Amino acid sequence: MSVVRQPSRFAVGGALLLGVLAVSSSAILSRYAMGDDPQVARAAAGAAPALAVAFWRCALGSVALAPLAWRAHRRSPVALTATRRRQLLGSGASLGLHFGLFQASLALTTVASATTLATMSPLFVVLGAWWFLREPTDRRTGIGVAVTIVGALVIGAGDLTAVDLGPRALLGDGLAFASAIAVSGYLLAGRAARRDVPATVYSCLVYAVAALVLLPACLAVGVPLAGFDAGTWAAIAGIVIGPQLLGHSVFNALLAHVPATVISTVVLSEPIGAGILAWLLLGELPAAAFALGAPLVLVGVAVAAGTRGPVAAPDAPVATVGPDGT
């Protein structure tokens, strides 16, 4: 593993922006894949159930990264210790659970509610980073996290009051919030594992583990994994290329240089992009509170993300992050 200087703050900021823009399209593409009557385990003819979308985004994401991961491994072989293997398994299992819960929530509640509640991970990442990774949150980051969470809650509260809630939507809200807890484990385990595992190798293995976690769940409840029409497969391909490869994979690469707390806070801006896209493409008009919450989210993200320059993970050599993720 070669040692190089850290990426510039401009490069990190650009990568964070790219990642957020990519993941903001996830909910919209998922809705297209699930059709006009989205369901968790069943779907109309040609459409895909929520759990099938979750499985294929992980499985195809792993396959897409496999050549780059193999190249990175050949260039800089990494012997995975027992600790690293446990971290990779934990990260992948957490990611699989997150996607399963998040995709299911999109079938039950609005895009704004699902994305807002699913991005509440800073609540748990701040505590986990301090407890497990010995990365205390400084005052400015804490202020940024607090402002961002308030803004996201304003968006979610406005959305909740703008729709006729029933048991179905409330269940979807609960699943979305549970997915935020799950993704916290993914970010924290990834922050530790990325100390010496190349980004493409890490992402490829974690996506594969996530797919293997989701597959038996799909089979157990009889979720169809094939038989979709061309438009559904195109939407799934869009999820793999955008949110998975340009979103999550970029965040995975940054975990070697940026604390998990900052990344999880930046992702809180996702509901803004998702809400705008839902309005333009699905006709889900954001509530009036969106105009108040969105600026709060952006201010909080700017404060938290601008707290410090890039930092390496604790006790880590700095790994080169090139086009192939090594």
Coordinates of C-alpha atoms in Angstrom, one line a residue:
M1 CA 0.0 0.0 0.0
S2 CA 1.5 3.3 -1.1
V3 CA 1.4 6.3 1.1
V4 CA 0.3 9.6 -0.4
R5 CA -1.0 13.0 0.8
Q6 CA -4.6 13.3 1.8
P7 CA -7.1 14.5 -0.9
S8 CA -7.8 18.2 -0.8
R9 CA -10.8 19.6 0.8
F10 CA -12.1 20.6 -2.6
A11 CA -11.8 17.0 -3.9
V12 CA -13.6 15.7 -0.8
G13 CA -16.3 18.3 -1.1
G14 CA -16.9 17.5 -4.8
A15 CA -17.0 13.8 -4.0
L16 CA -19.6 14.4 -1.2
L17 CA -21.7 16.5 -3.6
L18 CA -21.6 13.8 -6.2
G19 CA -22.6 11.1 -3.7
V20 CA -25.5 13.1 -2.4
L21 CA -26.8 13.9 -5.9
A22 CA -26.6 10.2 -6.8
V23 CA -28.4 8.9 -3.7
S24 CA -31.1 11.5 -4.0
S25 CA -32.4 9.7 -7.1
S26 CA -32.7 6.4 -5.3
A27 CA -36.2 6.8 -4.0
I28 CA -37.5 8.0 -7.4
L29 CA -35.9 5.2 -9.4
S30 CA -37.2 2.7 -6.8
R31 CA -40.7 4.0 -7.2
Y32 CA -40.5 3.6 -11.0
A33 CA -39.1 0.0 -10.5
M34 CA -42.0 -0.9 -8.2
G35 CA -44.7 0.4 -10.5
D36 CA -47.9 2.3 -9.8
D37 CA -48.9 0.0 -6.9
P38 CA -45.7 -0.5 -4.9
Q39 CA -45.6 -3.5 -2.6
V40 CA -43.0 -5.0 -0.3
A41 CA -43.1 -8.7 -1.5
R42 CA -45.5 -8.6 -4.4
A43 CA -45.9 -6.4 -7.5
A44 CA -48.1 -5.8 -10.5
A45 CA -47.2 -7.5 -13.8
G46 CA -43.8 -6.3 -15.0
A47 CA -43.0 -4.4 -11.8
A48 CA -40.6 -5.4 -9.0
P49 CA -41.4 -5.7 -5.3
A50 CA -39.4 -3.6 -2.9
L51 CA -37.3 -6.5 -1.6
A52 CA -36.4 -7.5 -5.2
V53 CA -35.2 -4.0 -5.9
A54 CA -33.1 -4.1 -2.7
F55 CA -31.5 -7.4 -3.7
W56 CA -30.7 -6.5 -7.2
R57 CA -29.1 -3.2 -6.4
C58 CA -26.7 -5.0 -4.1
A59 CA -26.0 -8.0 -6.3
L60 CA -25.5 -6.1 -9.5
G61 CA -23.5 -3.4 -7.7
S62 CA -21.1 -6.1 -6.5
V63 CA -20.8 -7.7 -9.9
A64 CA -20.1 -4.3 -11.5
L65 CA -17.3 -3.6 -9.1
A66 CA -15.8 -7.1 -9.3
P67 CA -13.3 -6.4 -12.1
L68 CA -12.0 -3.2 -10.4
A69 CA -11.9 -4.9 -7.0
W70 CA -9.8 -7.8 -8.5
R71 CA -7.5 -5.3 -10.2
A72 CA -7.0 -3.4 -6.9
H73 CA -6.4 -6.7 -5.0
R74 CA -3.8 -7.7 -7.6
R75 CA -2.0 -4.4 -7.3
S76 CA -2.1 -4.2 -3.5
P77 CA -3.0 -7.5 -1.9
V78 CA -4.6 -7.2 1.5
A79 CA -4.6 -10.1 3.9
L80 CA -7.9 -9.8 5.7
T81 CA -7.5 -10.4 9.4
A82 CA -10.3 -12.0 11.5
T83 CA -11.2 -8.5 12.7
R84 CA -11.5 -7.1 9.2
R85 CA -13.6 -10.1 8.1
R86 CA -16.0 -9.5 11.0
Q87 CA -16.2 -5.8 10.1
L88 CA -16.9 -6.5 6.4
L89 CA -19.6 -9.1 7.4
G90 CA -21.1 -6.6 9.9
S91 CA -21.0 -3.8 7.4
G92 CA -22.6 -5.9 4.6
A93 CA -25.3 -7.3 6.9
S94 CA -26.2 -3.8 8.1
L95 CA -26.3 -2.5 4.5
G96 CA -28.6 -5.4 3.4
L97 CA -30.9 -4.7 6.3
H98 CA -30.9 -1.0 5.6
F99 CA -31.8 -1.5 1.9
G100 CA -34.5 -4.0 2.7
L101 CA -36.1 -1.7 5.3
F102 CA -35.7 1.4 3.2
Q103 CA -37.1 -0.1 0.0
A104 CA -40.0 -1.5 1.9
S105 CA -40.7 1.9 3.5
L106 CA -40.9 3.5 0.0
A107 CA -43.7 1.1 -0.8
L108 CA -45.7 2.2 2.2
T109 CA -45.2 5.9 2.8
T110 CA -44.2 9.1 0.8
V111 CA -40.8 9.7 -0.6
A112 CA -40.2 12.7 1.6
S113 CA -41.1 10.8 4.8
A114 CA -39.1 7.7 3.8
T115 CA -35.9 9.6 2.9
T116 CA -36.1 12.0 5.8
L117 CA -36.5 9.3 8.5
A118 CA -34.0 7.0 6.7
T119 CA -31.3 9.6 7.0
M120 CA -31.5 10.1 10.7
S121 CA -28.3 8.0 11.1
P122 CA -26.2 10.9 12.7
L123 CA -28.2 10.3 15.9
F124 CA -26.6 6.9 16.1
V125 CA -23.3 7.5 14.3
V126 CA -22.2 10.3 16.6
L127 CA -22.5 8.0 19.6
G128 CA -21.1 5.0 17.8
A129 CA -18.1 6.9 16.5
W130 CA -17.3 8.1 20.0
W131 CA -17.8 4.7 21.7
F132 CA -16.4 2.2 19.1
L133 CA -13.9 4.3 17.0
R134 CA -12.8 6.8 19.7
E135 CA -13.7 9.7 17.3
P136 CA -15.2 12.3 19.5
T137 CA -17.5 14.9 17.9
D138 CA -16.2 18.4 18.2
R139 CA -18.5 21.3 19.0
R140 CA -18.8 22.6 15.5
T141 CA -19.7 19.2 14.1
G142 CA -22.2 18.7 16.9
I143 CA -23.8 22.0 16.1
G144 CA -24.0 21.1 12.4
V145 CA -25.5 17.7 13.1
A146 CA -28.1 19.3 15.4
V147 CA -29.1 22.0 12.9
T148 CA -29.3 19.4 10.1
I149 CA -31.5 17.0 12.1
V150 CA -33.8 19.9 13.1
G151 CA -34.2 20.8 9.4
A152 CA -34.8 17.2 8.4
L153 CA -37.4 16.8 11.1
V154 CA -39.2 20.0 9.9
I155 CA -39.3 18.5 6.4
G156 CA -40.6 15.2 7.7
A157 CA -43.2 16.8 10.1
G158 CA -44.5 18.9 7.3
D159 CA -44.9 15.9 5.1
L160 CA -46.6 13.9 7.8
T161 CA -49.2 16.6 8.3
A162 CA -49.8 17.0 4.6
V163 CA -50.9 13.4 4.0
D164 CA -53.8 11.2 5.3
L165 CA -51.8 8.8 7.5
G166 CA -53.0 5.3 8.1
P167 CA -51.5 2.2 9.5
R168 CA -49.7 1.5 6.2
A169 CA -47.9 4.9 6.2
L170 CA -47.1 4.7 9.9
L171 CA -45.5 1.2 9.3
G172 CA -43.5 2.7 6.4
D173 CA -42.3 5.5 8.7
G174 CA -41.2 3.0 11.3
L175 CA -39.3 0.9 8.7
A176 CA -37.6 4.0 7.4
F177 CA -36.4 5.0 10.8
A178 CA -35.2 1.4 11.5
S179 CA -33.2 1.6 8.3
A180 CA -31.4 4.6 9.7
I181 CA -30.3 2.5 12.6
A182 CA -29.1 -0.2 10.3
V183 CA -27.1 2.2 8.0
S184 CA -25.3 3.5 11.1
G185 CA -23.7 0.1 11.6
Y186 CA -22.7 0.1 7.9
L187 CA -21.0 3.4 8.2
L188 CA -19.2 2.7 11.5
A189 CA -18.0 -0.8 10.4
G190 CA -16.9 0.7 7.1
R191 CA -14.9 3.5 8.8
A192 CA -13.0 0.8 10.7
A193 CA -12.6 -1.6 7.8
R194 CA -11.5 1.0 5.3
R195 CA -8.3 1.6 7.2
D196 CA -6.4 -0.8 5.0
V197 CA -9.0 -2.3 2.6
P198 CA -9.1 -0.6 -0.9
A199 CA -12.4 1.1 -1.6
T200 CA -13.4 -1.1 -4.6
V201 CA -12.6 -4.3 -2.7
Y202 CA -14.5 -3.1 0.3
S203 CA -17.6 -2.0 -1.7
C204 CA -17.6 -5.2 -3.8
L205 CA -17.4 -7.5 -0.7
V206 CA -19.9 -5.5 1.3
Y207 CA -22.5 -5.4 -1.5
A208 CA -22.1 -9.1 -2.0
V209 CA -22.7 -9.8 1.7
A210 CA -25.7 -7.5 1.6
A211 CA -27.1 -9.4 -1.4
L212 CA -26.5 -12.7 0.4
V213 CA -28.4 -11.4 3.4
L214 CA -31.4 -10.3 1.3
L215 CA -31.6 -13.4 -0.9
P216 CA -32.9 -15.8 1.7
A217 CA -35.3 -13.2 2.9
C218 CA -36.7 -12.8 -0.6
L219 CA -36.9 -16.6 -1.1
A220 CA -38.6 -17.1 2.3
V221 CA -41.5 -14.9 1.5
G222 CA -41.7 -15.8 -2.2
V223 CA -40.5 -12.5 -3.7
P224 CA -40.2 -12.8 -7.5
L225 CA -36.6 -11.9 -8.7
A226 CA -37.3 -12.0 -12.4
G227 CA -40.0 -11.5 -15.0
F228 CA -39.9 -7.7 -14.9
D229 CA -40.4 -5.6 -18.0
A230 CA -37.7 -3.5 -19.7
G231 CA -38.7 -0.3 -17.9
T232 CA -38.3 -1.9 -14.5
W233 CA -34.9 -3.3 -15.4
A234 CA -33.9 0.1 -16.7
A235 CA -34.9 1.7 -13.4
I236 CA -32.9 -1.0 -11.4
A237 CA -29.9 -0.4 -13.7
G238 CA -30.2 3.3 -12.9
I239 CA -30.2 2.6 -9.2
V240 CA -27.0 0.5 -9.6
I241 CA -25.2 3.1 -11.7
G242 CA -26.3 6.1 -9.7
P243 CA -27.2 5.6 -6.0
Q244 CA -25.1 2.4 -5.7
L245 CA -21.9 3.0 -7.6
L246 CA -21.8 6.9 -7.7
G247 CA -23.4 7.2 -4.3
H248 CA -22.6 4.5 -1.8
S249 CA -19.3 3.5 -3.4
V250 CA -18.1 7.2 -3.4
F251 CA -19.0 7.4 0.3
N252 CA -17.2 4.1 1.0
A253 CA -14.0 5.5 -0.7
L254 CA -14.3 8.6 1.5
L255 CA -14.6 6.7 4.7
A256 CA -10.8 6.3 4.8
H257 CA -10.5 10.1 4.9
V258 CA -13.7 11.5 6.4
P259 CA -15.3 10.6 9.7
A260 CA -18.5 8.6 9.5
T261 CA -20.3 11.4 11.4
V262 CA -19.6 13.9 8.7
I263 CA -20.7 11.5 5.9
S264 CA -23.9 10.6 7.7
T265 CA -24.7 14.3 8.2
V266 CA -24.1 15.2 4.6
V267 CA -26.4 12.4 3.5
L268 CA -29.1 14.2 5.5
S269 CA -29.4 16.6 2.5
E270 CA -30.8 13.6 0.5
P271 CA -34.5 14.4 1.3
I272 CA -34.1 17.8 -0.4
G273 CA -33.1 16.3 -3.7
A274 CA -35.5 13.4 -3.3
G275 CA -38.4 15.8 -2.4
I276 CA -37.8 18.0 -5.4
L277 CA -37.6 15.0 -7.8
A278 CA -40.8 13.5 -6.2
W279 CA -42.5 16.8 -6.9
L280 CA -41.3 17.1 -10.5
L281 CA -41.6 13.4 -11.5
L282 CA -44.2 11.8 -9.3
G283 CA -46.4 14.8 -8.5
E284 CA -45.8 14.5 -4.7
L285 CA -45.9 18.1 -3.8
P286 CA -43.7 18.9 -0.8
A287 CA -45.4 20.5 2.2
A288 CA -44.9 24.2 3.0
A289 CA -42.5 23.2 5.8
F290 CA -40.1 22.0 3.1
A291 CA -39.1 25.6 2.4
L292 CA -38.1 26.1 6.0
G293 CA -36.5 22.7 6.6
A294 CA -34.4 22.6 3.4
P295 CA -32.2 25.7 4.2
L296 CA -31.7 24.4 7.7
V297 CA -30.4 21.1 6.3
L298 CA -28.0 22.8 3.9
V299 CA -26.7 25.1 6.6
G300 CA -26.1 22.2 9.0
V301 CA -24.4 20.2 6.4
A302 CA -22.1 23.1 5.5
V303 CA -21.2 23.6 9.1
A304 CA -20.5 19.9 9.8
A305 CA -18.7 19.0 6.5
G306 CA -16.5 22.2 6.8
T307 CA -15.4 21.4 10.3
R308 CA -12.0 20.1 9.4
G309 CA -9.9 18.9 6.6
P310 CA -9.9 15.2 5.6
V311 CA -8.5 12.9 8.2
A312 CA -7.4 9.3 7.9
A313 CA -9.1 6.7 9.9
P314 CA -7.6 6.0 13.3
D315 CA -4.2 4.3 13.2
A316 CA -4.4 4.0 9.4
P317 CA -1.8 4.5 6.6
V318 CA -3.2 6.7 3.9
A319 CA -4.1 4.6 0.9
T320 CA -4.0 5.9 -2.7
V321 CA -7.6 6.3 -4.0
G322 CA -7.3 6.3 -7.8
P323 CA -9.8 5.6 -10.6
D324 CA -9.8 1.9 -9.7
G325 CA -10.5 2.6 -6.1
T326 CA -7.0 1.5 -4.9

